[in-house]
Amino acid sequence: EKYRTYVVKTVACMERQRMKVASVDKMAAIFNGVDRSKKNFNKSNLSTPLKIAAILSTLATFIRCLSIQATVFTTTAHIAAIVNGFSGVIIGPATALVSAVWFPTGERTTATGISSAASQVGMAISYVLGPGLVGISHVNSTISLRSQKSANIYRMFPLPGMSFDFTGKNRSAIPAETSVYQTSLQIQIMSLMRIEFVVQCLVLIGILTWFPKQSQISNSNIQVSTLGLLESLIKLIKSMWFLCLSAALTQGMTGPWLAMITMAFGTITSEEADKLGFWTIVLSSILCLVVSRMTDIFQGHLKLAISGLLVISSVMFFWIILLDSKILPFNRYELYAAVVLGISTNWSTSALYLELASEISFPISEAIVGGFMIFMSNVVGMIFYLSYCIPGMGGRWSTCLVFASIFVSAIFIICVEEQYNRTKRENQVPSLLAIESRVSRVCKELYNIIHTTHNIRRSQPYMVGETVTLFRIEGE
């Protein structure tokens, strides 16, 4: 019984540490978001800020691997979270800006969707790679099976720096196999982080070597924003708070909720949560690509697509609440289906939100729009993480809160006036360019005619007696 109590307290402590690091990551993005987005992005050279972001991400993964000692790791983990937050601030706004600058009108939502899907695929890989390298099955065989079962752990997020005093008076109170278990987990997690660092280094080398400085597609009708940061923020707050708040409530809560799903449902084990997270993200990535491409093919229906997806997501989370409350007969597979569909339809709206916001807010820069929406989403996510510190919020109430946020988001998006200011402006530019091109072509033809006539008159002499008279153009 003492061993069970110790393990439960250990897991609770690990959860609190993990939420602290997650909150630090959110706060780093909040305090460095919108202004850095405006300063870093230049439409003529997007490669430089993106390369800086890759360097910061690599630096963050390296900092975590410096030491396994408890005090040092606690410090480096928080520093790495802050540095990674800086990188996220740059990458986030780049999604909509690269799509706007490097892709034509009929491909922008698809490009944004590919970027969102790629980030989700990375999360899906983490759900496979993490449990594959870290877990009870890899712990030293000296730990008895009985001790493993008595731990009764549904979900663990251990940190390599977590350590305890196994000497003196505390030594007799803690079973010997617990020290082996804790040390083994520390070694496994440190190995996982080093593998992540190596992969990140390879990604960095690829970006520094092959990432192009500018698009290979010529977009002469791209409109460059001349608004300043303060003026842009004032316009966003005045005219777009419905849309931005809807996106923040939608994107800011479901991610933390999925990460803490074992606290919401005690019947879901660690292995089941990993599989559930993996397939949720895979379906979300596929759905994001499909929806983005469909909205590019059938343009002018972004609001309708977002509203439909949010309604489906809210219905799925209401289904989850009914199953968890036993109002409907509980079925584990129904719960899995509701979670997968609810989150995947929710996450597939990220690209659509960015594109709709960029269209409505024009001529505000896409970098500022994306940075502001990420700022709002991080604020909501940080508040949601901190809500787990409230007694009783770890269970059913967190699911109810997510359902309420999605439902309110659907109402907000219905209140948004759908406008395509950027597309209308860019559609006017080709007609002006066509007129300019036609005038230029006519002027060139006139110049060629005059030049040809001039050469003929200079080269053909007419004999009058013995006098050679050259006809010249007047004014020569």
XYZ file of C-alpha atoms in Angstrom:
476
model
C 0.000 0.000 0.000
C 2.884 2.386 0.738
C 4.377 1.572 -2.653
C 1.051 2.282 -4.413
C 0.696 5.625 -2.605
C 4.253 6.591 -3.509
C 3.777 5.826 -7.207
C 0.494 7.744 -7.378
C 2.127 10.788 -5.784
C 5.066 10.466 -8.162
C 2.787 10.434 -11.194
C 0.873 13.462 -9.897
C 4.125 15.349 -9.404
C 5.249 14.444 -12.926
C 1.944 15.671 -14.353
C 2.314 19.019 -12.573
C 5.875 19.406 -13.901
C 4.733 18.618 -17.440
C 1.934 21.164 -17.279
C 4.395 23.779 -15.987
C 6.681 23.211 -18.975
C 3.702 23.323 -21.345
C 2.531 26.584 -19.794
C 6.022 28.071 -20.144
C 6.000 27.111 -23.822
C 2.652 28.824 -24.256
C 3.777 31.953 -22.427
C 6.957 32.164 -24.491
C 4.859 32.235 -27.626
C 2.473 34.786 -26.125
C 5.045 37.353 -25.035
C 7.079 37.128 -28.241
C 4.387 36.558 -30.816
C 2.855 39.272 -32.872
C 5.671 41.827 -32.939
C 8.304 39.238 -33.893
C 6.022 38.017 -36.681
C 5.934 41.480 -38.215
C 9.673 42.082 -37.905
C 10.904 38.734 -39.155
C 8.904 38.312 -42.366
C 9.778 40.012 -45.577
C 7.772 38.942 -48.604
C 10.798 39.109 -50.852
C 12.873 36.738 -48.712
C 10.964 34.315 -46.520
C 13.803 31.828 -46.245
C 15.832 33.767 -43.665
C 13.264 33.785 -40.823
C 12.346 30.161 -41.523
C 15.993 29.141 -41.294
C 16.270 31.049 -38.012
C 13.264 29.117 -36.720
C 14.904 25.816 -37.651
C 18.085 26.834 -35.818
C 16.095 27.765 -32.694
C 14.245 24.427 -32.731
C 17.531 22.554 -33.017
C 18.989 24.591 -30.172
C 15.961 23.787 -28.005
C 16.309 20.039 -28.575
C 20.025 20.276 -27.763
C 19.515 22.163 -24.493
C 17.284 19.397 -23.127
C 20.035 16.819 -23.593
C 22.698 18.596 -21.535
C 22.165 16.776 -18.246
C 20.031 14.155 -16.552
C 20.655 15.609 -13.097
C 17.400 16.794 -11.519
C 18.146 20.465 -10.855
C 19.986 21.040 -14.117
C 17.338 19.319 -16.213
C 14.521 21.301 -14.615
C 16.270 24.503 -15.683
C 17.215 23.336 -19.176
C 13.721 21.958 -19.834
C 12.157 25.354 -19.163
C 14.797 27.173 -21.227
C 14.229 24.737 -24.096
C 10.482 25.361 -23.896
C 11.043 29.115 -24.165
C 13.458 28.785 -27.106
C 11.071 26.424 -28.856
C 8.326 28.977 -28.269
C 10.393 31.559 -30.150
C 10.660 29.147 -33.067
C 6.938 28.483 -33.063
C 6.234 32.202 -33.189
C 8.123 32.398 -36.485
C 6.780 29.208 -38.043
C 3.134 29.872 -37.184
C 2.601 33.078 -39.177
C 4.695 31.634 -42.008
C 1.909 29.214 -42.874
C -0.454 31.810 -44.299
C 2.266 34.177 -45.519
C 4.144 31.596 -47.601
C 0.842 30.457 -49.086
C -0.062 34.032 -50.003
C 3.307 34.968 -51.505
C 4.442 31.718 -53.120
C 1.169 30.273 -54.435
C -1.593 31.518 -56.752
C -5.126 32.155 -55.546
C -6.503 28.705 -56.354
C -3.797 26.848 -54.398
C -3.340 28.870 -51.216
C -5.710 27.002 -48.915
C -4.216 23.718 -50.096
C -0.709 24.992 -49.333
C -1.797 26.086 -45.860
C -3.489 22.725 -45.343
C -0.314 20.858 -46.297
C 1.630 22.857 -43.719
C -0.943 22.128 -41.005
C -1.104 18.448 -41.935
C 2.690 18.146 -41.826
C 2.816 19.487 -38.275
C 0.107 17.033 -37.256
C 2.013 14.133 -38.813
C 4.940 15.049 -36.571
C 2.666 14.752 -33.554
C 1.428 11.373 -34.780
C 5.008 10.110 -35.055
C 5.638 11.174 -31.462
C 2.738 8.991 -30.318
C 4.462 6.003 -31.931
C 8.104 6.810 -31.225
C 7.656 7.753 -27.568
C 5.916 4.585 -26.340
C 8.185 2.517 -28.561
C 11.311 3.715 -26.744
C 9.954 4.529 -23.294
C 7.766 2.212 -21.256
C 7.458 -0.479 -18.666
C 8.347 -3.210 -21.150
C 11.840 -1.729 -21.511
C 12.546 -1.435 -17.806
C 15.129 -3.665 -16.158
C 13.826 -7.181 -15.656
C 14.587 -6.992 -11.950
C 11.275 -5.211 -11.449
C 8.656 -7.765 -10.577
C 5.443 -8.086 -12.546
C 3.499 -7.666 -9.331
C 5.127 -4.295 -8.708
C 4.276 -3.158 -12.223
C 0.624 -4.102 -11.816
C 0.378 -2.489 -8.428
C 1.498 0.821 -9.885
C -1.842 1.050 -11.729
C -0.562 3.865 -13.944
C -2.902 4.933 -16.722
C -0.776 7.674 -18.192
C 2.717 8.878 -17.360
C 4.758 11.818 -18.598
C 7.984 11.281 -16.599
C 10.789 13.782 -16.791
C 14.406 12.627 -16.805
C 15.302 15.213 -14.196
C 12.803 13.912 -11.627
C 14.767 12.239 -8.845
C 14.243 11.338 -5.227
C 16.399 10.825 -2.180
C 16.916 7.109 -1.777
C 19.400 7.470 1.075
C 19.091 7.772 4.820
C 15.616 7.606 6.311
C 13.849 7.574 2.948
C 15.748 4.524 1.737
C 13.769 2.036 3.787
C 10.419 3.623 2.893
C 10.888 3.140 -0.885
C 11.133 -0.331 -2.439
C 14.474 -1.057 -4.096
C 12.890 -1.793 -7.470
C 11.371 1.706 -7.548
C 14.826 3.255 -7.822
C 15.650 0.946 -10.720
C 12.351 1.774 -12.394
C 12.837 5.532 -12.058
C 16.450 5.442 -13.251
C 15.536 3.263 -16.222
C 12.806 5.680 -17.273
C 15.229 8.593 -17.031
C 17.734 6.841 -19.285
C 15.058 5.888 -21.819
C 13.632 9.393 -22.043
C 17.073 10.941 -22.391
C 17.771 8.507 -25.248
C 14.510 9.560 -26.898
C 15.428 13.235 -26.639
C 18.844 12.586 -28.154
C 17.221 10.794 -31.081
C 14.933 13.794 -31.537
C 17.986 16.065 -31.502
C 19.685 14.020 -34.245
C 16.534 14.089 -36.392
C 16.205 17.829 -35.850
C 19.833 18.311 -36.937
C 19.120 16.455 -40.176
C 16.069 18.649 -40.777
C 18.166 21.756 -40.105
C 20.836 20.664 -42.590
C 18.177 20.061 -45.226
C 16.589 23.477 -44.672
C 19.893 25.345 -44.731
C 20.997 23.506 -47.874
C 17.945 23.225 -50.099
C 15.319 25.678 -48.895
C 14.765 28.209 -51.734
C 15.151 31.920 -51.152
C 12.047 32.781 -53.131
C 9.197 31.161 -54.988
C 9.785 29.776 -58.456
C 6.297 30.977 -59.404
C 5.946 34.572 -60.539
C 3.036 36.250 -58.763
C 3.015 39.795 -60.083
C -0.408 40.501 -58.586
C 0.681 40.006 -54.968
C -0.432 42.924 -52.828
C 2.114 44.120 -50.253
C 0.735 45.510 -46.997
C 1.865 48.987 -46.024
C 0.119 49.054 -42.636
C 2.204 49.227 -39.485
C 2.029 46.796 -36.588
C 0.009 49.004 -34.236
C -2.444 50.054 -36.921
C -2.887 46.430 -38.001
C -3.540 45.235 -34.447
C -6.110 47.971 -33.877
C -7.959 46.956 -37.036
C -7.844 43.282 -36.051
C -9.215 43.952 -32.575
C -11.973 46.217 -33.868
C -13.208 44.194 -36.814
C -12.119 40.583 -36.351
C -12.496 39.595 -32.730
C -15.403 37.242 -33.552
C -13.283 35.247 -35.995
C -10.080 35.330 -33.924
C -11.862 34.316 -30.724
C -13.629 31.502 -32.555
C -10.296 30.184 -33.842
C -8.670 30.526 -30.411
C -11.421 28.634 -28.597
C -11.371 25.916 -31.244
C -7.625 25.400 -31.570
C -6.533 26.279 -28.035
C -8.378 23.638 -26.013
C -8.609 20.422 -27.987
C -4.836 19.887 -28.136
C -4.287 20.067 -24.347
C -7.439 18.021 -23.801
C -6.149 15.195 -26.005
C -2.794 15.278 -24.212
C -4.569 14.920 -20.850
C -7.247 12.486 -22.026
C -6.353 9.838 -19.438
C -7.242 12.318 -16.708
C -10.648 12.858 -18.318
C -11.371 9.133 -18.748
C -10.035 6.766 -16.117
C -10.968 3.755 -18.250
C -8.433 4.626 -20.973
C -5.001 3.119 -20.425
C -1.689 4.554 -21.568
C -1.426 2.205 -24.555
C -4.989 2.967 -25.651
C -4.390 6.712 -25.329
C -1.316 6.469 -27.556
C -3.198 4.564 -30.248
C -6.151 6.915 -29.963
C -3.929 9.969 -30.330
C -2.094 8.460 -33.297
C -5.196 7.621 -35.327
C -6.863 10.897 -34.384
C -3.962 12.886 -35.797
C -3.670 10.699 -38.907
C -7.358 11.187 -39.730
C -7.079 14.885 -38.927
C -4.169 15.282 -41.368
C -6.027 13.519 -44.165
C -9.209 15.477 -43.521
C -7.267 18.748 -43.417
C -5.784 18.076 -46.862
C -9.125 17.035 -48.351
C -11.058 19.987 -46.946
C -8.365 22.476 -47.950
C -8.288 21.193 -51.505
C -12.087 21.204 -51.772
C -12.288 24.819 -50.613
C -9.721 25.751 -53.263
C -11.753 24.023 -55.961
C -15.051 25.537 -54.776
C -13.880 28.981 -53.754
C -15.964 31.396 -51.708
C -17.267 28.865 -49.154
C -14.727 29.034 -46.316
C -17.275 30.129 -43.726
C -19.669 27.339 -44.674
C -16.896 24.737 -44.462
C -15.718 25.939 -41.036
C -19.262 26.070 -39.672
C -20.049 22.558 -40.871
C -16.880 21.081 -39.377
C -17.434 22.815 -36.026
C -21.022 21.583 -35.844
C -19.846 18.012 -36.439
C -17.117 18.423 -33.818
C -19.523 19.802 -31.206
C -21.952 16.927 -31.845
C -19.126 14.425 -31.344
C -18.086 15.983 -28.032
C -21.705 16.030 -26.874
C -21.789 12.321 -27.705
C -18.647 11.861 -25.585
C -20.311 13.600 -22.628
C -23.396 11.391 -22.917
C -21.257 8.250 -22.995
C -19.084 9.348 -20.096
C -22.134 10.316 -18.018
C -23.711 6.891 -18.685
C -26.779 8.594 -20.162
C -26.099 6.436 -23.189
C -24.887 2.859 -22.672
C -21.124 3.099 -22.472
C -19.251 1.511 -25.328
C -15.505 1.842 -25.578
C -15.471 1.793 -29.382
C -18.164 4.463 -29.582
C -16.010 6.623 -27.318
C -12.992 6.082 -29.567
C -14.985 6.970 -32.693
C -16.408 10.117 -31.089
C -12.974 11.302 -29.921
C -11.334 10.666 -33.298
C -14.091 12.364 -35.301
C -14.529 15.232 -32.848
C -10.887 16.265 -32.769
C -10.088 15.546 -36.433
C -12.968 17.700 -37.695
C -11.887 20.401 -35.258
C -8.222 20.429 -36.255
C -9.009 20.360 -39.972
C -10.335 23.928 -39.656
C -6.928 25.459 -38.863
C -5.984 26.158 -42.492
C -9.459 27.469 -43.259
C -9.343 29.899 -40.332
C -6.018 31.321 -41.491
C -7.177 31.797 -45.059
C -10.512 33.352 -44.102
C -8.801 35.718 -41.671
C -6.265 36.729 -44.326
C -9.052 37.423 -46.802
C -11.190 39.498 -44.438
C -8.342 41.445 -42.850
C -6.694 42.526 -46.126
C -4.600 44.724 -46.487
C -3.189 43.620 -43.117
C -0.141 41.379 -43.547
C -0.739 37.635 -43.293
C 2.160 37.429 -40.831
C 0.411 39.745 -38.379
C -2.906 37.942 -38.807
C -1.313 34.550 -38.181
C 0.711 35.845 -35.235
C -2.353 37.393 -33.610
C -4.400 34.211 -34.005
C -1.571 32.139 -32.518
C -1.351 34.627 -29.647
C -5.059 34.181 -28.898
C -4.831 30.400 -29.191
C -1.855 30.265 -26.809
C -3.698 32.378 -24.245
C -6.659 29.988 -24.336
C -4.369 26.949 -24.190
C -2.459 28.313 -21.201
C -5.700 29.027 -19.331
C -6.937 25.519 -20.106
C -3.717 23.947 -18.798
C -3.935 26.020 -15.621
C -7.555 24.934 -15.160
C -6.286 21.457 -14.253
C -4.973 22.986 -11.049
C -8.598 23.574 -10.013
C -9.912 20.627 -7.965
C -12.285 18.466 -9.989
C -11.288 19.830 -13.411
C -9.327 16.730 -14.387
C -12.409 14.654 -15.138
C -15.715 15.210 -16.886
C -15.651 18.980 -16.491
C -12.730 19.367 -18.873
C -14.712 17.576 -21.597
C -17.718 19.807 -20.936
C -15.482 22.857 -21.196
C -14.139 21.726 -24.580
C -17.671 21.063 -25.839
C -18.804 24.520 -24.718
C -15.831 26.196 -26.404
C -16.481 24.458 -29.744
C -20.204 25.213 -29.567
C -19.542 28.905 -28.859
C -16.962 28.964 -31.667
C -19.587 27.689 -34.103
C -21.918 30.503 -33.042
C -19.155 33.090 -33.421
C -18.222 31.935 -36.913
C -21.848 32.224 -38.008
C -21.781 35.878 -36.911
C -18.711 36.610 -39.064
C -19.358 38.529 -42.277
C -17.653 36.576 -45.038
C -15.538 38.819 -47.258
C -12.838 38.073 -49.826
C -11.096 41.433 -49.973
C -7.696 40.046 -50.953
C -9.037 37.928 -53.800
C -11.154 40.777 -55.161
C -8.203 43.111 -55.121
C -5.936 40.608 -56.847
C -8.588 39.890 -59.472
C -8.594 43.590 -60.335
C -4.834 43.670 -60.750
C -4.652 41.252 -63.744
C -7.076 43.440 -65.729
C -4.922 46.498 -65.058
C -1.824 44.518 -65.925
C -3.462 43.347 -69.151
C -4.241 46.947 -70.148
C -0.703 47.998 -69.315
C 0.702 45.084 -71.293
C -1.472 45.912 -74.308
C -0.453 49.576 -74.251
C 3.184 48.561 -73.930
C 2.866 46.203 -76.891
C 1.244 48.880 -79.068
C 3.962 51.382 -78.147
C 6.616 48.837 -79.003
C 5.036 48.171 -82.400
C 4.873 51.899 -83.140
C 8.510 52.266 -82.163
C 9.495 49.424 -84.481
C 7.595 51.028 -87.387
C 9.219 54.414 -86.840
C 12.649 52.854 -86.406
C 12.264 50.817 -89.608
C 11.123 53.838 -91.595
C 14.011 55.842 -90.239
C 16.556 53.226 -91.315
C 15.076 52.959 -94.814
C 15.235 56.680 -95.394
C 18.827 56.851 -94.208
C 20.021 53.967 -96.364
C 18.357 54.815 -99.741
C 19.984 57.823 -101.603
C 18.214 59.460 -104.550
C 20.408 60.854 -107.403
C 19.505 64.309 -108.696
C 22.041 65.119 -111.415
C 25.380 64.588 -109.691
C 24.009 65.574 -106.293
C 23.201 62.906 -103.793
C 20.253 63.894 -101.619
C 19.452 61.881 -98.518
C 15.959 61.997 -97.156
C 16.095 62.313 -93.449
C 13.449 62.322 -90.807
C 12.613 65.797 -89.658
C 14.306 66.641 -86.407
C 17.224 64.205 -86.872
